[in-house]
Coordinates of C-alpha atoms in Angstrom, one line a residue:
M1 CA 33.0 25.4 -42.5
S2 CA 36.3 27.2 -42.9
S3 CA 37.3 30.2 -40.9
K4 CA 37.0 32.3 -44.1
D5 CA 33.3 31.9 -44.7
T6 CA 31.2 35.0 -44.3
V7 CA 27.7 35.3 -42.9
V8 CA 25.5 38.4 -43.1
I9 CA 23.1 38.8 -40.2
A10 CA 20.1 41.2 -40.4
L11 CA 18.9 42.2 -37.0
G12 CA 15.1 42.8 -36.9
G13 CA 13.6 45.7 -35.1
N14 CA 12.9 43.4 -32.1
A15 CA 16.7 43.3 -31.5
L16 CA 16.7 47.0 -30.8
L17 CA 13.2 47.9 -29.6
K18 CA 10.7 45.5 -28.2
R19 CA 7.0 45.8 -28.5
D20 CA 6.3 47.4 -25.1
D21 CA 9.5 49.5 -24.9
K22 CA 9.2 53.3 -24.7
G23 CA 12.2 53.7 -26.9
T24 CA 14.8 55.0 -24.5
F25 CA 18.5 54.6 -25.2
E26 CA 18.9 52.4 -22.2
E27 CA 16.2 50.0 -23.3
Q28 CA 17.7 49.7 -26.8
F29 CA 21.2 49.2 -25.6
R30 CA 20.0 46.5 -23.2
N31 CA 18.3 44.7 -26.1
V32 CA 21.4 44.9 -28.3
Q33 CA 23.5 43.4 -25.4
L34 CA 21.2 40.4 -25.4
A35 CA 21.6 39.9 -29.1
A36 CA 25.4 40.4 -28.9
R37 CA 25.9 37.1 -26.9
G38 CA 24.6 34.9 -29.7
I39 CA 26.4 36.7 -32.4
V40 CA 29.7 36.5 -30.5
N41 CA 29.2 32.8 -30.3
L42 CA 29.4 32.7 -34.1
I43 CA 32.5 34.8 -34.1
E44 CA 34.0 32.4 -31.5
D45 CA 33.3 29.6 -34.0
D46 CA 35.4 31.4 -36.6
Y47 CA 32.6 32.9 -38.8
R48 CA 33.3 36.2 -40.5
V49 CA 30.3 38.2 -39.4
V50 CA 28.8 41.2 -41.1
L51 CA 25.8 42.8 -39.4
T52 CA 23.0 45.0 -40.7
H53 CA 20.0 46.2 -38.8
G54 CA 16.6 47.9 -39.1
N55 CA 15.8 51.4 -38.0
G56 CA 12.1 51.9 -38.6
P57 CA 11.1 53.1 -35.1
Q58 CA 14.3 55.0 -34.6
V59 CA 14.4 57.0 -37.9
G60 CA 10.7 58.0 -37.4
S61 CA 11.3 59.2 -33.9
T62 CA 14.5 61.1 -35.0
L63 CA 12.5 62.8 -37.8
I64 CA 9.8 63.8 -35.3
R65 CA 12.5 65.3 -33.0
H66 CA 13.7 67.4 -35.9
D67 CA 10.2 68.5 -37.0
M68 CA 9.2 69.4 -33.4
S69 CA 12.3 71.5 -32.8
K70 CA 12.5 73.2 -36.2
K71 CA 11.4 76.6 -34.8
T72 CA 14.5 76.5 -32.6
V73 CA 17.1 74.8 -34.8
P74 CA 16.9 73.8 -38.5
S75 CA 15.4 70.4 -39.2
F76 CA 17.1 67.7 -41.3
P77 CA 15.6 65.7 -44.2
L78 CA 14.7 62.0 -43.8
H79 CA 17.9 60.7 -45.5
A80 CA 20.0 62.7 -43.0
C81 CA 18.0 61.3 -40.2
N82 CA 18.7 57.8 -41.6
A83 CA 22.4 58.7 -41.3
E84 CA 21.9 59.8 -37.7
T85 CA 20.3 56.5 -36.8
Q86 CA 23.1 54.5 -38.5
G87 CA 25.5 56.4 -36.3
F88 CA 23.8 55.9 -32.9
I89 CA 22.6 52.3 -33.6
G90 CA 26.0 51.4 -35.0
Y91 CA 27.5 52.8 -31.8
M92 CA 25.3 50.6 -29.7
V93 CA 26.0 47.5 -31.7
V94 CA 29.7 48.1 -31.8
Q95 CA 29.8 48.8 -28.0
A96 CA 27.8 45.7 -27.1
L97 CA 29.7 43.4 -29.4
Q98 CA 33.1 44.8 -28.4
N99 CA 32.3 44.5 -24.7
E100 CA 31.2 40.8 -25.2
L101 CA 34.3 40.1 -27.3
D102 CA 36.6 41.6 -24.7
R103 CA 34.8 39.8 -21.9
R104 CA 35.7 36.5 -23.6
H105 CA 39.2 37.6 -24.5
I106 CA 38.6 37.3 -28.2
D107 CA 41.0 39.5 -30.2
K108 CA 38.6 41.1 -32.7
S109 CA 37.6 44.6 -33.3
V110 CA 34.1 45.8 -34.4
V111 CA 33.6 48.8 -36.7
A112 CA 30.4 50.5 -38.0
L113 CA 30.4 52.1 -41.4
V114 CA 27.8 54.7 -42.4
S115 CA 26.7 53.2 -45.7
R116 CA 25.0 54.6 -48.8
V117 CA 22.9 52.6 -51.2
V118 CA 21.9 53.8 -54.7
V119 CA 18.2 53.5 -55.6
D120 CA 16.3 54.3 -58.7
E121 CA 14.7 57.8 -58.6
N122 CA 11.8 56.4 -60.6
D123 CA 11.1 53.5 -58.3
P124 CA 7.3 53.1 -57.9
S125 CA 7.5 53.2 -54.1
F126 CA 8.1 57.0 -54.3
R127 CA 4.5 57.2 -55.6
N128 CA 3.1 54.7 -53.2
P129 CA 4.8 54.8 -49.8
T130 CA 4.4 51.6 -47.7
K131 CA 7.3 51.4 -45.2
P132 CA 6.1 52.1 -41.6
I133 CA 8.4 54.2 -39.5
G134 CA 8.3 55.9 -36.1
P135 CA 5.7 55.6 -33.3
Y136 CA 2.0 55.0 -33.5
F137 CA -0.6 57.8 -33.1
E138 CA -4.1 57.4 -31.7
R139 CA -7.2 57.2 -33.8
S140 CA -8.5 60.5 -32.4
Q141 CA -5.6 62.3 -34.1
Y142 CA -7.0 61.2 -37.5
A143 CA -5.7 62.7 -40.7
N144 CA -8.9 63.8 -42.4
L145 CA -9.1 67.0 -40.3
V146 CA -5.6 68.0 -41.5
N147 CA -6.5 67.1 -45.1
I148 CA -9.4 69.5 -44.8
F149 CA -7.2 72.3 -43.5
E150 CA -4.6 71.6 -46.1
G151 CA -7.2 71.8 -48.9
Y152 CA -8.3 75.2 -47.5
R153 CA -4.7 76.5 -47.2
L154 CA -3.8 75.3 -50.7
G155 CA -6.8 76.9 -52.3
A156 CA -6.1 80.2 -50.7
K157 CA -2.4 80.1 -51.7
Y158 CA -3.4 79.0 -55.2
V159 CA -5.1 82.3 -56.0
N160 CA -3.3 84.5 -53.4
P161 CA 0.3 83.5 -52.5
N162 CA 0.6 86.2 -49.9
V163 CA -2.5 85.2 -47.8
K164 CA -1.8 84.0 -44.3
V165 CA -3.9 81.0 -43.2
T166 CA -4.1 80.4 -39.4
G167 CA -5.5 77.2 -37.8
S168 CA -6.4 76.0 -34.3
Y169 CA -7.8 72.7 -32.9
L170 CA -10.2 72.7 -30.0
G171 CA -10.1 69.1 -28.7
D172 CA -13.9 69.4 -28.3
W173 CA -16.7 68.9 -30.9
D174 CA -19.5 69.9 -28.6
S175 CA -18.6 73.3 -27.1
P176 CA -19.9 76.4 -29.0
E177 CA -18.1 78.4 -26.3
K178 CA -14.7 77.0 -27.2
G179 CA -15.4 77.5 -30.9
K180 CA -16.4 81.1 -30.4
E181 CA -13.3 81.8 -28.3
A182 CA -11.0 80.3 -30.9
A183 CA -12.7 82.2 -33.7
L184 CA -12.5 85.5 -31.9
L185 CA -8.8 85.1 -31.3
Q186 CA -8.3 84.7 -35.1
I187 CA -10.7 87.4 -36.0
N188 CA -9.2 89.9 -33.6
S189 CA -5.8 89.1 -35.1
G190 CA -7.1 90.1 -38.5
A191 CA -8.9 87.1 -40.1
D192 CA -11.9 88.2 -42.1
F193 CA -12.9 84.7 -43.2
V194 CA -13.2 81.7 -40.9
L195 CA -13.9 78.0 -41.8
H196 CA -14.9 75.6 -39.1
V197 CA -14.9 71.8 -39.1
A198 CA -16.1 71.4 -35.5
D199 CA -19.7 70.1 -35.4
T200 CA -21.6 71.7 -32.5
S201 CA -18.5 73.7 -31.6
G202 CA -18.7 75.3 -35.0
K203 CA -21.9 77.1 -34.1
G204 CA -19.7 79.3 -31.8
V205 CA -17.4 80.0 -34.7
I206 CA -20.3 81.2 -36.8
E207 CA -21.6 83.2 -33.9
A208 CA -18.3 85.0 -33.5
A209 CA -18.1 85.8 -37.3
N210 CA -21.7 87.1 -37.2
E211 CA -20.9 89.4 -34.2
K212 CA -17.7 90.7 -35.7
G213 CA -19.1 91.3 -39.2
V214 CA -16.8 88.9 -41.0
Y215 CA -17.6 85.9 -43.2
A216 CA -17.8 82.3 -42.0
F217 CA -17.9 79.1 -44.0
G218 CA -20.2 76.2 -42.9
A219 CA -19.2 72.6 -42.9
V220 CA -20.7 69.3 -43.9
G221 CA -24.2 70.7 -44.0
D222 CA -25.6 73.9 -45.5
Q223 CA -25.4 76.2 -42.5
Y224 CA -26.6 79.5 -44.1
H225 CA -29.6 79.4 -41.8
L226 CA -27.4 79.8 -38.7
A227 CA -26.3 83.3 -39.6
P228 CA -27.7 84.6 -43.0
K229 CA -25.5 87.7 -42.8
A230 CA -22.3 85.8 -42.0
V231 CA -22.3 82.4 -43.6
L232 CA -21.2 83.1 -47.2
T233 CA -21.4 79.4 -48.2
S234 CA -20.7 75.9 -46.9
F235 CA -18.9 72.9 -48.1
V236 CA -21.5 70.2 -48.0
L237 CA -21.4 66.5 -48.0
D238 CA -24.3 65.1 -50.1
I239 CA -25.0 62.5 -47.5
D240 CA -28.4 61.8 -49.1
K241 CA -26.5 60.6 -52.2
A242 CA -23.9 58.6 -50.2
F243 CA -26.5 56.8 -48.1
D244 CA -28.5 56.1 -51.3
Q245 CA -25.5 54.5 -52.9
A246 CA -25.0 52.4 -49.8
V247 CA -28.6 51.2 -49.9
Q248 CA -28.4 50.4 -53.6
M249 CA -25.4 48.2 -53.1
V250 CA -27.4 46.1 -50.6
A251 CA -30.7 46.2 -52.4
Q252 CA -29.2 45.1 -55.7
N253 CA -26.9 42.5 -54.1
K254 CA -23.8 44.4 -55.4
F255 CA -22.1 45.0 -52.1
E256 CA -18.3 45.7 -52.2
G257 CA -16.3 45.6 -49.0
K258 CA -13.9 48.4 -49.8
I259 CA -13.1 52.0 -49.2
F260 CA -14.8 54.5 -51.5
K261 CA -13.3 58.0 -51.8
P262 CA -15.9 60.2 -53.6
G263 CA -14.9 63.8 -54.3
I264 CA -16.3 67.1 -55.6
E265 CA -19.5 67.4 -57.6
V266 CA -21.1 70.4 -59.4
G267 CA -24.0 70.6 -57.0
K268 CA -26.4 68.6 -54.9
G269 CA -27.6 65.4 -56.6
A270 CA -25.3 66.0 -59.7
V271 CA -24.6 63.1 -61.9
G272 CA -21.4 61.2 -61.0
D273 CA -19.8 59.6 -58.0
G274 CA -18.9 62.9 -56.1
I275 CA -20.6 63.9 -52.9
V276 CA -18.9 67.1 -52.0
Y277 CA -20.3 70.4 -53.2
L278 CA -20.6 74.1 -52.3
A279 CA -23.9 75.6 -51.1
P280 CA -25.4 78.6 -52.9
F281 CA -24.6 82.1 -51.7
Y282 CA -28.3 82.8 -51.1
G283 CA -28.8 86.3 -49.7
L284 CA -25.1 87.1 -49.9
D285 CA -24.9 86.5 -53.6
S286 CA -24.5 90.2 -54.4
K287 CA -21.5 90.4 -52.0
V288 CA -19.4 88.0 -54.3
P289 CA -17.9 89.9 -57.3
G290 CA -18.8 88.5 -60.7
D291 CA -15.1 87.8 -61.6
V292 CA -14.7 85.8 -58.4
K293 CA -17.8 83.7 -59.3
I294 CA -16.4 83.0 -62.8
R295 CA -13.0 82.1 -61.4
L296 CA -14.5 79.9 -58.7
K297 CA -16.5 78.0 -61.4
E298 CA -13.4 77.6 -63.4
L299 CA -11.5 76.1 -60.4
L300 CA -14.4 73.8 -59.7
L301 CA -14.3 72.4 -63.2
E302 CA -10.5 72.1 -63.1
V303 CA -10.7 70.2 -59.8
M304 CA -13.4 67.8 -61.1
A305 CA -11.3 67.2 -64.3
K306 CA -8.2 66.6 -62.1
K307 CA -6.4 69.4 -63.8
I308 CA -5.9 70.7 -60.3
E309 CA -5.1 67.9 -57.8
I310 CA -5.4 68.6 -54.1
P311 CA -3.0 66.1 -52.6
E312 CA -3.9 64.4 -49.3
K313 CA -1.3 65.9 -46.9
Y314 CA -1.9 62.9 -44.7
T315 CA -2.9 60.0 -46.9
V316 CA -4.3 57.2 -44.8
T317 CA -4.1 53.7 -46.3
I318 CA -5.0 50.2 -45.1
D319 CA -3.9 46.8 -46.3
S320 CA -6.2 45.9 -49.1
P321 CA -9.1 44.0 -47.7
K322 CA -10.6 40.9 -49.3
V323 CA -13.4 42.0 -51.5
T324 CA -16.3 39.6 -52.2
L325 CA -19.1 40.4 -54.6
A326 CA -22.3 38.7 -53.9
P327 CA -23.5 36.3 -56.6
P328 CA -26.0 37.8 -59.1
K329 CA -29.6 37.3 -58.0
S330 CA -32.8 39.3 -58.0
G331 CA -32.8 42.5 -56.0
R332 CA -34.1 42.6 -52.5
G333 CA -37.5 44.1 -51.4
K334 CA -37.9 46.4 -48.5
L335 CA -34.8 46.7 -46.3
R336 CA -34.4 47.1 -42.6
I337 CA -31.8 49.9 -42.2
A338 CA -30.3 51.3 -39.0
L339 CA -28.5 54.6 -38.7
V340 CA -26.2 54.9 -35.6
T341 CA -23.9 57.7 -34.6
D342 CA -22.2 59.3 -31.6
A343 CA -23.1 62.7 -33.0
L344 CA -26.3 64.7 -32.2
F345 CA -29.1 64.9 -34.8
S346 CA -29.7 68.4 -33.5
D347 CA -26.2 69.7 -34.3
G348 CA -27.2 71.5 -37.5
G349 CA -24.4 69.8 -39.4
W350 CA -22.8 66.4 -39.2
G351 CA -25.5 64.6 -37.2
A352 CA -28.4 66.5 -38.7
T353 CA -27.5 65.8 -42.3
A354 CA -27.2 62.1 -41.6
Y355 CA -30.7 62.0 -39.9
N356 CA -32.3 63.8 -42.9
A357 CA -30.6 61.5 -45.4
A358 CA -31.9 58.4 -43.4
K359 CA -35.4 59.7 -43.3
L360 CA -35.2 60.4 -47.1
L361 CA -34.5 56.7 -47.6
E362 CA -37.6 55.9 -45.7
S363 CA -39.9 58.2 -47.7
K364 CA -38.2 57.5 -51.1
Y365 CA -38.1 53.7 -51.0
G366 CA -40.3 52.7 -48.2
H367 CA -37.5 51.0 -46.3
E368 CA -37.8 50.6 -42.5
V369 CA -35.2 53.0 -41.0
S370 CA -34.2 53.2 -37.3
C371 CA -32.1 56.2 -36.2
V372 CA -30.2 56.5 -32.9
D373 CA -27.8 59.3 -32.0
N374 CA -25.6 60.4 -29.1
I375 CA -24.2 57.0 -28.6
S376 CA -21.1 56.9 -26.3
I377 CA -17.8 55.6 -27.6
A378 CA -17.9 52.8 -25.1
D379 CA -21.3 51.7 -26.4
I380 CA -20.3 51.6 -30.1
E381 CA -19.7 47.8 -30.3
P382 CA -22.7 46.8 -28.2
V383 CA -25.0 49.0 -30.3
L384 CA -23.7 47.5 -33.5
R385 CA -24.1 44.0 -32.2
A386 CA -27.7 44.8 -31.1
R387 CA -28.6 46.1 -34.5
A388 CA -27.1 43.1 -36.2
N389 CA -28.8 40.7 -33.8
E390 CA -32.1 42.4 -34.5
G391 CA -31.8 41.4 -38.1
Y392 CA -31.1 44.7 -39.8
D393 CA -30.0 44.3 -43.5
L394 CA -27.8 47.4 -43.4
V395 CA -26.3 49.3 -40.6
I396 CA -25.0 52.8 -41.5
A397 CA -22.4 53.8 -38.9
H398 CA -21.9 57.6 -39.1
G399 CA -18.4 58.5 -37.9
F400 CA -14.8 57.5 -38.3
Q401 CA -14.5 55.8 -34.9
W402 CA -17.1 53.2 -35.9
G403 CA -14.8 51.5 -38.3
D404 CA -12.9 49.0 -36.2
P405 CA -15.9 47.9 -34.2
A406 CA -17.9 47.4 -37.5
V407 CA -15.2 45.0 -38.8
K408 CA -15.1 43.2 -35.5
V409 CA -18.9 42.8 -35.3
G410 CA -19.2 42.1 -39.0
K411 CA -17.2 38.9 -38.7
D412 CA -19.9 37.5 -36.3
Y413 CA -22.8 38.7 -38.5
P414 CA -22.0 37.9 -42.1
N415 CA -25.6 38.5 -43.3
T416 CA -25.6 42.1 -42.1
K417 CA -23.9 44.7 -44.2
F418 CA -22.2 47.7 -42.6
V419 CA -21.2 51.0 -44.2
V420 CA -19.0 53.4 -42.2
F421 CA -19.3 57.0 -43.3
T422 CA -15.8 58.6 -43.2
G423 CA -14.4 55.3 -42.2
L424 CA -11.2 53.7 -43.4
V425 CA -12.0 50.0 -43.1
G426 CA -13.2 47.2 -45.4
S427 CA -14.0 43.5 -45.2
E428 CA -16.4 41.1 -46.9
N429 CA -19.5 42.8 -45.4
V430 CA -18.1 46.2 -44.3
A431 CA -17.5 49.1 -46.6
S432 CA -16.4 52.7 -46.0
M433 CA -17.1 56.1 -47.6
F434 CA -14.3 58.5 -47.0
P435 CA -15.2 61.7 -48.9
M436 CA -12.4 63.9 -50.3
Q437 CA -13.5 66.9 -48.3
Q438 CA -10.3 68.8 -49.1
E439 CA -11.6 69.3 -52.6
G440 CA -14.5 71.4 -51.2
T441 CA -12.3 73.3 -48.8
F442 CA -9.8 74.0 -51.6
L443 CA -12.6 76.0 -53.3
L444 CA -13.5 77.7 -50.0
G445 CA -9.9 78.7 -49.5
A446 CA -9.7 80.0 -53.1
L447 CA -12.9 82.0 -52.5
A448 CA -11.5 83.5 -49.3
G449 CA -8.2 84.2 -50.9
M450 CA -9.8 86.2 -53.7
M451 CA -12.1 88.2 -51.4
T452 CA -10.1 88.8 -48.2
K453 CA -9.3 92.4 -47.5
T454 CA -6.8 91.7 -44.6
N455 CA -4.9 88.9 -46.3
M456 CA -5.6 86.7 -43.3
I457 CA -8.1 83.8 -43.1
G458 CA -8.8 81.4 -40.2
Y459 CA -9.7 77.7 -39.6
V460 CA -11.1 76.0 -36.5
G461 CA -11.0 72.2 -36.1
G462 CA -12.8 70.1 -33.5
D463 CA -10.3 67.3 -32.7
Q464 CA -7.2 67.8 -30.7
L465 CA -4.3 66.9 -32.9
D466 CA -0.8 66.1 -31.9
P467 CA 1.4 69.2 -32.7
F468 CA 3.5 67.0 -34.9
I469 CA 0.6 65.8 -36.9
S470 CA -0.8 69.3 -37.4
G471 CA 2.5 70.7 -38.4
D472 CA 3.8 71.7 -41.8
S473 CA 5.4 68.4 -42.9
T474 CA 4.0 66.6 -45.8
I475 CA 3.5 63.1 -44.4
T476 CA 1.8 59.8 -45.5
W477 CA 0.1 57.8 -42.8
K478 CA -1.0 54.1 -42.7
Y479 CA -4.1 53.3 -40.7
Q480 CA -3.6 50.2 -38.6
S481 CA -6.3 47.7 -37.6
N482 CA -5.6 48.5 -34.0
A483 CA -7.1 52.0 -34.5
K484 CA -3.8 53.8 -34.7
Y485 CA -1.8 55.5 -37.4
R486 CA 1.8 55.1 -38.3
R487 CA 3.9 57.2 -40.7
V488 CA 4.9 55.5 -44.0
V489 CA 7.6 56.5 -46.4
P490 CA 8.9 55.3 -49.8
S491 CA 10.9 52.0 -49.7
P492 CA 12.8 51.7 -53.0
K493 CA 14.7 48.6 -54.0
P494 CA 18.6 48.7 -53.6
V495 CA 20.5 49.0 -56.8
V496 CA 24.1 49.3 -55.8
I497 CA 25.8 49.4 -52.4
V498 CA 28.2 52.4 -52.8
D499 CA 30.5 51.4 -50.0
R500 CA 30.7 47.6 -50.8
H501 CA 34.5 47.7 -51.5
A502 CA 35.2 49.4 -48.2
I503 CA 33.0 46.8 -46.4
R504 CA 34.8 44.0 -48.1
S505 CA 38.3 45.4 -47.2
L506 CA 37.3 45.7 -43.6
I507 CA 36.1 42.1 -43.5
D508 CA 39.3 40.9 -45.2
A509 CA 41.3 42.9 -42.6
G510 CA 39.6 40.8 -39.8
F511 CA 37.0 43.3 -38.5
V512 CA 33.5 42.5 -37.5
V513 CA 31.6 45.0 -39.7
V514 CA 28.2 46.8 -39.1
A515 CA 27.0 48.2 -42.4
C516 CA 23.9 49.2 -44.4
G517 CA 22.0 49.9 -41.2
G518 CA 18.3 50.7 -41.8
G519 CA 18.8 49.5 -45.3
G520 CA 21.5 52.1 -46.0
I521 CA 21.2 55.8 -46.8
P522 CA 19.3 56.0 -50.1
V523 CA 21.0 58.1 -52.7
V524 CA 20.5 58.8 -56.4
H525 CA 22.7 59.9 -59.3
R526 CA 21.7 63.3 -60.6
N527 CA 22.8 65.1 -63.8
G528 CA 26.4 63.9 -63.6
E529 CA 26.9 66.0 -60.4
G530 CA 27.3 63.0 -58.1
K531 CA 25.1 61.2 -55.6
F532 CA 22.4 62.9 -53.5
G533 CA 20.3 61.6 -50.7
V534 CA 16.5 61.1 -51.1
D535 CA 13.8 60.8 -48.5
A536 CA 13.1 57.1 -48.2
V537 CA 13.9 54.1 -46.1
I538 CA 15.1 50.9 -47.8
D539 CA 13.9 47.6 -46.4
K540 CA 16.7 46.3 -44.3
D541 CA 16.0 42.6 -45.2
L542 CA 16.2 43.4 -49.0
A543 CA 19.3 45.5 -48.4
G544 CA 20.9 42.9 -46.2
E545 CA 20.3 40.2 -48.9
F546 CA 21.8 42.6 -51.5
L547 CA 24.8 43.3 -49.3
A548 CA 25.3 39.5 -48.7
R549 CA 25.5 38.9 -52.5
Q550 CA 27.7 41.9 -53.2
I551 CA 30.3 40.9 -50.7
G552 CA 30.2 37.2 -51.6
A553 CA 28.7 35.9 -48.3
K554 CA 27.6 32.2 -48.3
K555 CA 24.9 32.6 -45.7
F556 CA 22.3 35.2 -45.0
V557 CA 20.4 35.1 -41.7
I558 CA 17.4 37.2 -40.7
L559 CA 16.8 37.3 -36.9
T560 CA 13.3 38.2 -35.8
D561 CA 10.9 37.5 -32.8
V562 CA 9.6 34.2 -34.0
E563 CA 11.3 30.9 -34.8
G564 CA 10.8 31.0 -38.5
L565 CA 8.1 30.9 -41.2
Y566 CA 4.8 29.3 -40.1
L567 CA 1.8 27.9 -41.9
D568 CA -1.5 28.9 -40.3
Y569 CA 0.3 31.4 -38.1
K570 CA -1.4 32.1 -34.8
K571 CA -4.0 29.4 -35.5
P572 CA -4.3 26.1 -33.6
T573 CA -3.0 24.3 -36.7
Q574 CA 0.1 26.5 -37.0
R575 CA 3.3 24.6 -37.8
L576 CA 6.9 25.7 -38.5
I577 CA 8.2 25.3 -42.1
K578 CA 11.7 24.0 -41.5
E579 CA 13.0 23.9 -45.1
I580 CA 12.2 25.5 -48.4
I581 CA 14.1 24.3 -51.5
L582 CA 13.7 26.8 -54.4
S583 CA 13.9 24.1 -57.1
R584 CA 11.2 22.0 -55.4
D585 CA 8.8 24.3 -53.4
H586 CA 6.5 27.1 -54.4
V587 CA 6.0 30.1 -52.0
E588 CA 3.4 32.7 -52.8
I589 CA 4.7 36.0 -51.5
S590 CA 1.4 37.7 -52.1
Q591 CA -0.2 35.5 -49.5
L592 CA 2.1 36.8 -46.7
E593 CA 1.2 39.9 -44.8
E594 CA 3.0 43.0 -46.2
G595 CA 5.4 44.5 -43.7
S596 CA 5.9 41.3 -41.7
M597 CA 7.2 38.0 -43.2
G598 CA 6.7 39.0 -46.8
P599 CA 9.9 41.0 -47.3
K600 CA 11.9 38.5 -45.2
V601 CA 10.8 35.6 -47.4
Q602 CA 11.4 37.6 -50.5
A603 CA 14.9 38.5 -49.4
C604 CA 15.7 34.8 -48.6
L605 CA 14.4 33.6 -51.9
Q606 CA 16.3 36.2 -53.8
F607 CA 19.5 35.3 -52.0
V608 CA 19.5 31.6 -52.9
K609 CA 18.1 32.3 -56.4
N610 CA 21.1 34.5 -57.1
G611 CA 23.9 32.3 -56.0
G612 CA 23.7 32.2 -52.2
E613 CA 24.2 28.9 -50.6
E614 CA 21.6 29.2 -47.7
A615 CA 19.3 31.8 -46.2
V616 CA 17.7 31.5 -42.7
I617 CA 14.8 33.1 -40.8
A618 CA 15.2 32.4 -37.1
S619 CA 14.6 33.7 -33.6
L620 CA 17.0 36.2 -32.2
D621 CA 17.8 34.0 -29.2
K622 CA 18.6 30.9 -31.4
V623 CA 21.1 32.3 -33.9
Q624 CA 23.7 29.7 -33.3
D625 CA 21.2 26.8 -33.5
A626 CA 19.9 28.4 -36.8
I627 CA 23.4 28.5 -38.3
N628 CA 23.9 24.9 -37.2
G629 CA 20.7 23.8 -38.9
V630 CA 18.6 22.8 -35.9
S631 CA 16.3 25.9 -35.7
G632 CA 14.6 28.3 -38.0
T633 CA 13.3 28.1 -41.6
H634 CA 16.1 27.3 -44.0
F635 CA 16.1 28.3 -47.7
F636 CA 18.2 26.4 -50.3
P637 CA 18.6 26.8 -54.1

């Protein structure tokens, strides 16, 4: 190879932030120093090196710092945070490489360029964010609670833009005392309507409203009976209908292992797939003005018709599970069904409605139904295993936290079907029902917004949410199989690297160049007024490949934490694929896990398909061996 050949190297996230690192600057700089040694070996061999890098963890953390401090200093948008990370990661890479070059007395200078990349404003990723960034959040901080609050807030603002909506989170589902204390704080501050989503703690919220002479909204179950003079209505989950649907899937051998998201319905038992509805006003019917009732009915129909869409403030997605439909055969006879939950059947809401729904299945169809409540979190998996081992046909797990254990146990008991209510998991014999409760709370917010006399309404949630999660930012979350969440953002494809000529000039002048960090700052053309940043993160592998082609590089190398592309990865039969020749071999990208090897393989294939001589996926510590052809997976035209 001549001294004029250029290689573009894309540093994976492992080069900057290892799996168990906390994310300190010192940790990241130390990791970059380790990577610098192998890269300088290439420079010493007369390669012209251009570096790009990922920034997923860093840009997410930077964005959090902005969001958490916005009450003190103004926060910046995501594209500006991308520029920040290009700056500080570029600084670390330049410093580490320059130190290593100087130590070896190599007369080269390293420069980092804050780079922009044009993307298409209509790229489909803006409608379907998939790029994970930032840290992980625990399962207990789950997004549904905030969706419920957001629906309530949006409904109130929809009819009354000047209304103030306050919210608090208890960190306790089973303390009426805490619920009452939180509600009294809101009521004494002026709130004349209070919604709770707090299970047993919610009884205290209703008690406070009753004592203070303001209205309360019940949750999940019809809670009018708890305080007939205070509970104006409740948003109710038609759990009878949901459980019935789960049973019919099993009884008719039409089980689908996926996530169902039923929304609003006109009323209990109404035709359609919805399971969320508002309870009657009962004895308080005369307190609701006629024009408010008419407008509320109009809003209900508009929500059902999707003329009003209540967006999920925190949309939680999972990788699409494999869905298997059972082969057609005659329906089953009587089923053995188990209902299990960590809630209390005596709570008057969440647990009670589940128990009543299960007993209805027993009386309606004659199925054998076993019901167990108050199960500790530590006992969830053992209880599921016990029910499956006892030969139950269907186990209904009532609660979000049952999802991961259900999938785990389901693998060992393929003949038992599991349905997780408010879960976000799916597999061949595990389904979830995740009701769109925010459609119900939107209507409650609208009702409160039309009737409030103080222009202030309140909300009390049971879980303790991270302040960042419960803030004002509109965020999409991805639910991970390890029971945690991670923020996801749009990841559009690169169209043009704006600064490609400057990058090329720096290379020709003999510099080692760091460019397009984090995929580059995404910008769009707008109305002939120039380029403007958009909130997204471009995949660094695809951007690196695009950069390599635009500057005429002959080789493109992706460095990661494994030696290359494997068949049967993490199985006893795993083996390294050493070579892929595009004209000879077929690689099915869809079979690779999204967010791991998929984008890397796609980038390598694109590079050699579009004129590149060779692309490589290799381990960070074997970069020189990879370039010399003795390590990694190599792609050729």
